[in-house]
Coordinates of C-alpha atoms in Angstrom, one line a residue:
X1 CA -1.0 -13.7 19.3
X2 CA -3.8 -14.6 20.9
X3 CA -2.3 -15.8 24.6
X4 CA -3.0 -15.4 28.1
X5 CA 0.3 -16.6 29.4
X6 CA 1.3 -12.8 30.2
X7 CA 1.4 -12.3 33.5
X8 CA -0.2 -9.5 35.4
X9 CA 3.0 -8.1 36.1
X10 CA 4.6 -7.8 32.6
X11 CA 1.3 -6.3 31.9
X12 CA 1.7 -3.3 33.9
X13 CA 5.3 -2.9 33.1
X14 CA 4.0 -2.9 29.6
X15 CA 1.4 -0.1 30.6
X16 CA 4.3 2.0 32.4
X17 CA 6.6 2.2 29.9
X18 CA 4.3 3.3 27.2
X19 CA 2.8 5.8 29.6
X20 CA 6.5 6.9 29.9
X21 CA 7.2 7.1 26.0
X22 CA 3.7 9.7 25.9
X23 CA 4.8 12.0 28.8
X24 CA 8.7 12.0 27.0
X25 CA 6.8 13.1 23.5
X26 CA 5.0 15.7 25.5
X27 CA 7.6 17.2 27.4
X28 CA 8.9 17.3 24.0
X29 CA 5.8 19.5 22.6
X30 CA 5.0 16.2 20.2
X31 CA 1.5 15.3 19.8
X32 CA 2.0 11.6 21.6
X33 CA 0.1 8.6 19.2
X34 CA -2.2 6.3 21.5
X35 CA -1.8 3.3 23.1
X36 CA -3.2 1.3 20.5
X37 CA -1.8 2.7 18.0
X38 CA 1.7 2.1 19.5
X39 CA 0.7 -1.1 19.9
X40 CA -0.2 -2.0 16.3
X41 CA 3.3 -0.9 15.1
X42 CA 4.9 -2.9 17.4
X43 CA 2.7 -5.7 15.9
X44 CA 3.4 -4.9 12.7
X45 CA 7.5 -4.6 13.6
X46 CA 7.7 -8.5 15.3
X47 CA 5.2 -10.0 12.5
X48 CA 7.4 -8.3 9.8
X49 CA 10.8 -9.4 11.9
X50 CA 9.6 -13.1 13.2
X51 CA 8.8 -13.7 8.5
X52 CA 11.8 -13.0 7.4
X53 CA 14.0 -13.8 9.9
X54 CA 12.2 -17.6 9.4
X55 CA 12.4 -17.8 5.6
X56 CA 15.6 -16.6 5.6
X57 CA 16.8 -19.1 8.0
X58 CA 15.5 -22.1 5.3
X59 CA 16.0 -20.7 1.7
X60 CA 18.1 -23.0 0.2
X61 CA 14.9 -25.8 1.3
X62 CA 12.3 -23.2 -0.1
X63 CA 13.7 -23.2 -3.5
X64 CA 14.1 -26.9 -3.6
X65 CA 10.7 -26.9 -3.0
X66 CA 9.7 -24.8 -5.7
X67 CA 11.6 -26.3 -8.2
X68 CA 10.4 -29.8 -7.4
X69 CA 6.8 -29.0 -7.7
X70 CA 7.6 -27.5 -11.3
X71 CA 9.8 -29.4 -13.3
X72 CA 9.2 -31.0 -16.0
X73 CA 8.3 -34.7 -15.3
X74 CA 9.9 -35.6 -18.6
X75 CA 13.3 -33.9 -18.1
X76 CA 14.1 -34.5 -14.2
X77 CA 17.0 -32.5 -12.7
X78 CA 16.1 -32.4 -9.1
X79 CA 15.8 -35.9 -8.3
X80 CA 15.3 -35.6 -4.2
X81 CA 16.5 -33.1 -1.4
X82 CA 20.1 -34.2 -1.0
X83 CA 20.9 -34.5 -4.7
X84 CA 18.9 -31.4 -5.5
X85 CA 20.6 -29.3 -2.9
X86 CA 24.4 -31.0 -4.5
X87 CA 22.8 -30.3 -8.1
X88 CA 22.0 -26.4 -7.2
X89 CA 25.5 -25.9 -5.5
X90 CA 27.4 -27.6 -8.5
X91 CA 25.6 -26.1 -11.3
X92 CA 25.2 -22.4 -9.2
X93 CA 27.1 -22.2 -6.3
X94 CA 26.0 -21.0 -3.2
X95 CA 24.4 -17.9 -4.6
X96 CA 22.1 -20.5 -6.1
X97 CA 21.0 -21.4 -2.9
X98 CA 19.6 -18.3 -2.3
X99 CA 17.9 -17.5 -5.9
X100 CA 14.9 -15.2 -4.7
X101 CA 15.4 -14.9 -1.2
X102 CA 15.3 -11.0 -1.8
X103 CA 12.0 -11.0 -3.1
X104 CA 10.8 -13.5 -0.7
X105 CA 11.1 -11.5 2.5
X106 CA 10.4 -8.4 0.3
X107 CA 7.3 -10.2 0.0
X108 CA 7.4 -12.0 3.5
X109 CA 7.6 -9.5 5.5
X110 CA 4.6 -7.3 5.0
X111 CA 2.9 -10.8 4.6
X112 CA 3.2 -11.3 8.0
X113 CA 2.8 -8.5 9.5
X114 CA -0.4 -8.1 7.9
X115 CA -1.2 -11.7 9.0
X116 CA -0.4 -11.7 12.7
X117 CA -1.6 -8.3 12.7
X118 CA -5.5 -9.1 11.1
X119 CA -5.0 -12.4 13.8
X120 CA -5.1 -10.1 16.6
X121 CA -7.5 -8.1 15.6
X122 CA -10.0 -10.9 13.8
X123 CA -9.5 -12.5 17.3
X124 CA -10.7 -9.9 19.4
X125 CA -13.8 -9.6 17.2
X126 CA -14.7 -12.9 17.3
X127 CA -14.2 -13.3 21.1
X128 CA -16.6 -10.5 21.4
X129 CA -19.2 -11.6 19.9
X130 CA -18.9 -15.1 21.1
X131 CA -19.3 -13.7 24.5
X132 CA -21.9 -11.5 23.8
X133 CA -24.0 -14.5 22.2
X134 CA -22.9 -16.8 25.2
X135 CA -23.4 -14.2 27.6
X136 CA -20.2 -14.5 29.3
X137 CA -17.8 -12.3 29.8
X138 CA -15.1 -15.3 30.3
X139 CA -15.6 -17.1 28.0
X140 CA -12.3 -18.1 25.7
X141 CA -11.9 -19.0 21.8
X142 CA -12.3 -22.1 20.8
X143 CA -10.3 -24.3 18.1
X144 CA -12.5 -23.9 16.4
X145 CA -12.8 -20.2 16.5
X146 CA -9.2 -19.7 16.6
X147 CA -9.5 -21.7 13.3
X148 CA -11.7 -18.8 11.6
X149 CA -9.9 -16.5 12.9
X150 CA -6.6 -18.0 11.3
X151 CA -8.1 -18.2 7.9
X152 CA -9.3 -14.4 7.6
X153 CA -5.8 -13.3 8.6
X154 CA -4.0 -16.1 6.1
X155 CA -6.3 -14.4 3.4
X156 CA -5.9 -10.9 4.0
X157 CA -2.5 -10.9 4.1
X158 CA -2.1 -13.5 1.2
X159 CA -4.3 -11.1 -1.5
X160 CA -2.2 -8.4 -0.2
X161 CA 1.0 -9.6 -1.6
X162 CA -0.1 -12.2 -4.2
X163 CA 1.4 -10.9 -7.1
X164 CA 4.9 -10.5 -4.9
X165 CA 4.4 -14.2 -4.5
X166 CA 3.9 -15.0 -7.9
X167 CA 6.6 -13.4 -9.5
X168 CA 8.9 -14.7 -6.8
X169 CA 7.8 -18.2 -7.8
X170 CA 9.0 -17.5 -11.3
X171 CA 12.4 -15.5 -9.6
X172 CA 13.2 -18.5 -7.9
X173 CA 12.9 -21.2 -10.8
X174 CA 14.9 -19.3 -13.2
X175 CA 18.6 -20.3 -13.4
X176 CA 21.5 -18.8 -16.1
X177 CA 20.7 -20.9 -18.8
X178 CA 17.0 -19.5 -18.8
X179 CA 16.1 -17.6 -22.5
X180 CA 14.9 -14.7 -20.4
X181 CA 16.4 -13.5 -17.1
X182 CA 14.3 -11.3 -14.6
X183 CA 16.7 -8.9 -13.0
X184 CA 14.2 -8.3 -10.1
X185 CA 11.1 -7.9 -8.4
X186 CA 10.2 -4.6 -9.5
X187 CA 11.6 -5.9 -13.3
X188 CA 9.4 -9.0 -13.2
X189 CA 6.1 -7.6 -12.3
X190 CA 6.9 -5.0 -15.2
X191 CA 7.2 -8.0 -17.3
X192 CA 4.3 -9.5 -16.3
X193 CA 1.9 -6.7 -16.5
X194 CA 3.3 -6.2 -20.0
X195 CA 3.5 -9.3 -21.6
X196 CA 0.7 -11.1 -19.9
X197 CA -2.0 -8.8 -18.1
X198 CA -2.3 -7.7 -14.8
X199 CA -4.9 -10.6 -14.2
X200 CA -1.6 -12.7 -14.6
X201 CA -0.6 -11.4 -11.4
X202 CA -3.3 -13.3 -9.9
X203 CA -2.3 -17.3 -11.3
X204 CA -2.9 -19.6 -8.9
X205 CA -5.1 -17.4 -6.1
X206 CA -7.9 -20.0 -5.9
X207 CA -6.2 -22.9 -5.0
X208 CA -4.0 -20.3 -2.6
X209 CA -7.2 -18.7 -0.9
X210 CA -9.0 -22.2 -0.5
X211 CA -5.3 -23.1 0.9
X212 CA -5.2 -20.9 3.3
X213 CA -8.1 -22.4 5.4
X214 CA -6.5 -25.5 6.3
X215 CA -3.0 -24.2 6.2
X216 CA -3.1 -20.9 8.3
X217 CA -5.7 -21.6 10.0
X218 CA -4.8 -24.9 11.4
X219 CA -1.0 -23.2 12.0
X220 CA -2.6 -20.8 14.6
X221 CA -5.3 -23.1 16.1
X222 CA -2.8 -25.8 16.9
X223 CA -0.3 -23.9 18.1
X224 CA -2.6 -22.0 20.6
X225 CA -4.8 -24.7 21.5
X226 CA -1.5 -26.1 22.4
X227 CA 0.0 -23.8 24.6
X228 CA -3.2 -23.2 26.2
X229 CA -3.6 -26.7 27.2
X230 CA 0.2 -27.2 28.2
X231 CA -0.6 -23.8 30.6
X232 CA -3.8 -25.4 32.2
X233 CA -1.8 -28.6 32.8
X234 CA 1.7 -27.8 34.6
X235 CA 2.1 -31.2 35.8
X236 CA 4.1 -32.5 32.5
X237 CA 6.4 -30.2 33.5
X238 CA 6.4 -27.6 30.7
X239 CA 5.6 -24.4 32.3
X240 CA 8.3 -22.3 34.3
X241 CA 6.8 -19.4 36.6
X242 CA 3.3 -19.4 34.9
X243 CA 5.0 -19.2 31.2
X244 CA 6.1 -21.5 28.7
X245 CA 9.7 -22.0 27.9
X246 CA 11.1 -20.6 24.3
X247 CA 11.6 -24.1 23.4
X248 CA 8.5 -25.1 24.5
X249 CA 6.9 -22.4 22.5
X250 CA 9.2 -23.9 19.7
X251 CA 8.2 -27.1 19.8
X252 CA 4.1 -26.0 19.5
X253 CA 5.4 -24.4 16.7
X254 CA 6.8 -26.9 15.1
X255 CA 3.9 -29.2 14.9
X256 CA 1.6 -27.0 14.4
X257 CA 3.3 -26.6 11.2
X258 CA 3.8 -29.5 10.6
X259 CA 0.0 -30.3 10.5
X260 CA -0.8 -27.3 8.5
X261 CA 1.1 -27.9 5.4
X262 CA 0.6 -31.4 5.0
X263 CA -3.6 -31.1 5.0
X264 CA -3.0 -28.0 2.5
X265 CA 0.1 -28.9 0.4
X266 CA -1.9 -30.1 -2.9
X267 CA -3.3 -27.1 -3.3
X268 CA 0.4 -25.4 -2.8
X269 CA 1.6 -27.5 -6.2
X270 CA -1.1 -26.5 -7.9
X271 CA -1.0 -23.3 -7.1
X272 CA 3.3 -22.9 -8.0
X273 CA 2.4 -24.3 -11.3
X274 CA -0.5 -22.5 -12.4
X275 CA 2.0 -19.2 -11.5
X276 CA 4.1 -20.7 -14.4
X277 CA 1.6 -20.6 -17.3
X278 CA 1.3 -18.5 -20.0
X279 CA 5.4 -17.7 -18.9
X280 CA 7.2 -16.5 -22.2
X281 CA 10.6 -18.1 -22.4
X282 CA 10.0 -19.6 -19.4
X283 CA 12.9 -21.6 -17.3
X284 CA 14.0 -24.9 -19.3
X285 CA 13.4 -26.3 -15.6
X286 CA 9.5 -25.6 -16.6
X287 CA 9.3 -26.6 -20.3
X288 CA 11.7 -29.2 -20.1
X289 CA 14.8 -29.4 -22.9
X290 CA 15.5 -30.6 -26.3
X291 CA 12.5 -33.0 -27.4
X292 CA 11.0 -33.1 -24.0
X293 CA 10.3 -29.3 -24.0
X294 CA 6.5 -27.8 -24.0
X295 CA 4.8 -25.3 -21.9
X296 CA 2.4 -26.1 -18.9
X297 CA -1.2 -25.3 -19.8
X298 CA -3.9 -25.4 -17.6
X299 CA -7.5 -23.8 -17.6
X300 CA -7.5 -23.5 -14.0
X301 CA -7.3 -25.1 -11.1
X302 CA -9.7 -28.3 -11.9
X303 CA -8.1 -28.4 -14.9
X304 CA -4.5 -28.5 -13.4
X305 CA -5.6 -30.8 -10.9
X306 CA -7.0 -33.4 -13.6
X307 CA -3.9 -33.4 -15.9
X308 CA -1.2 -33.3 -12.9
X309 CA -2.4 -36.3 -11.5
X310 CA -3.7 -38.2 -15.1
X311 CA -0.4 -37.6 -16.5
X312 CA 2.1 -37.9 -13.0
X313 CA -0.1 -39.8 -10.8
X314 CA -1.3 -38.5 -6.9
X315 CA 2.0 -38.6 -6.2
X316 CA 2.6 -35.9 -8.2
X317 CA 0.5 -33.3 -5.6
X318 CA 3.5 -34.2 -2.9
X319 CA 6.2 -32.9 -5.2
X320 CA 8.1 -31.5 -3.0
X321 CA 6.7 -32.2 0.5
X322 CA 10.2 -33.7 2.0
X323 CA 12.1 -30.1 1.7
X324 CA 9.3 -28.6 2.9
X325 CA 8.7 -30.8 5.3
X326 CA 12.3 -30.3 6.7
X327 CA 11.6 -26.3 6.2
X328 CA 8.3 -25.9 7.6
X329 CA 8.8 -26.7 11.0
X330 CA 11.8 -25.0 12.3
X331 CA 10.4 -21.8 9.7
X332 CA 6.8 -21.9 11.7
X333 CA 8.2 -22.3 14.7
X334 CA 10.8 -19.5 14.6
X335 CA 8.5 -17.3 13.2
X336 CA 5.8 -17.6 16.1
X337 CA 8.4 -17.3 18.8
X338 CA 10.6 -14.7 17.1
X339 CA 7.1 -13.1 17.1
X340 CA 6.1 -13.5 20.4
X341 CA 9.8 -12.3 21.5
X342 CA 9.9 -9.1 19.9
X343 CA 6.5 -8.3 20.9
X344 CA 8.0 -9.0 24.5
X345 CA 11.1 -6.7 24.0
X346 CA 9.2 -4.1 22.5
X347 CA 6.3 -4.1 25.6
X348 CA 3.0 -5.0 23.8
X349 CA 0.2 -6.0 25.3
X350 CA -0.8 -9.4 23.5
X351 CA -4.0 -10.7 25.6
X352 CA -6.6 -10.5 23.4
X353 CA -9.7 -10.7 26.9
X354 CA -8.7 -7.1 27.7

């Protein structure tokens, strides 16, 4: 993460013990990696750790959420978060809770690694060249810059694992009584590709790219904006020895979350139910039952947009947006501190100015 809450101290420690780890793999006759590229695994490891270890911990919410945003408006089964969670247990038990978990941190966890990862790295870019065109050598990123930095990492690793994504969406809705079960990940984008293209894989990616902006972007400018300014102002009490505390961290977490997914979560129906057209024997949770039953069919996002709200109303676009709402903010905020924690156990330098 972009941070400069290290201290100079944990920074050498940092330095020591990696200098340690290349003298061991020489003694050893091993060619020892550098120090950067250490360091990128170790990204890599606490971005891939701090995703799933948050979605896990809020699974039951995520699938509620899904399902919400894609039932059929003429056959209602989840009918709010309390009853839909009761409805899920009853009708699936606690396994239920947990449909496409598996493939979600399959999916989450090179998702962000990637993400954290192309953070770092679009960060230091940027804060070269905006102190090369400034001419300062001190100068520090911006919102605003944190911002674009934000949404080039929420893209990158969002292409990456689309079709993960998308298939998980259509994992996730499925229940027993669906005409057509996918067994798994690997089973489902088979399907897919087979039945309905590889450009199928890709349902949904517009309103997901333009998404991200607001969404990751405003995640990660937030939450460092945030800490930065609770660092350069110790008189509300927050900081302990030049740091912020975990739950400090936790709480910049949270609403930086919070903010995030409620500018962007339009675009996140949309998106979920564009991933369910052209699905053959889709879930009856989709198409509805008995008279009520018919397939969703959009031209594309516009499209989906116009007939969502014509025929459900604006409210339609906030399907959903209580279970996430309860989800996002402990998710977002474990994830950036399980992040940061990690990093710390496993002695990575994280300040971007060196």
């Amino acid at each position: 993460m972009a941070s400069e809450d290290v201290k100079t101290s944990e920074s050498a420690v940092s330095t020591i013990v990696n200098l340690a780890e290349e003298a061991k793999l020489a003694r050893e006759g091993v060619k020892a990696p550098s120090y950067a590229i250490l360091s990128i695994c170790k990204s890599l490891v606490a971005g891939g750790v701090a995703g799933g270890l948050s979605r896990t911990a809020v699974a039951p919410l995520e699938r509620l959420k899904i399902l919400l945003q894609v039932q059929n408006p003429h056959s209602i089964k989840y009918n709010g978060t309390v009853q839909g969670l009761k409805y899920i247990w009853r009708t699936e038990g606690f396994r239920g809770l947990f449909k496409g978990n598996g493939t979600n941190c399959a999916r989450i966890v090179p998702n962000s690694a990637v993400k954290f990862f192309s953070y770092e790295q679009a960060s230091k870019g940027i804060l070269y060249l905006y102190q090369q065109q400034t001419g300062n050598e001190d100068a520090q990123l911006t919102p605003l810059l944190r911002l674009g930095a934000g949404a080039c990492a929420g893209i990158i690793a969002m292409s990456a694992t689309y079709p993960m994504d998308m298939v998980r969406g259509r994992l996730t809705v499925q229940t027993e009584n669906s005409p057509y079960q996918y067994r798994g990940m690997f089973h489902a984008l088979s399907t897919v590709l087979r039945q309905e293209g590889p450009r199928a894989l890709y349902k949904g990616w517009l309103p997901s790219v333009i998404g991200v902006v607001p969404y990751v972007g405003l995640n990660f400018a937030v939450y460092e904006s945030l800490k930065d300014w609770l660092i350069k102002n110790p008189q509300f009490g927050f900081v302990e020895n030049s740091e912020l505390s975990v739950t400090t961290r936790l709480a910049c977490g949270a609403a930086a979350g919070t903010v995030g997914q409620t500018v962007a979560y339009p675009l996140d129906v949309i998106r979920r139910r564009m991933q369910m057209v052209g699905w053959k024997d889709a879930a009856s949770v989709v198409t509805g039952d008995g008279r009520n039953k018919a397939p969703l069919e959009y031209t594309g996002m516009i499209d989906a947009f116009r007939k969502t709200v014509r025929h459900e109303g604006f409210g339609a676009l906030y399907k959903g947006l209580v279970p996430n709402s309860v989800k996002v903010v402990p998710s977002i905020a474990i994830a950036f501190v399980t992040y940061e924690v990690v990093k710390d156990i496993l002695g990575v330098e994280i300040r971007i100015s060196d």
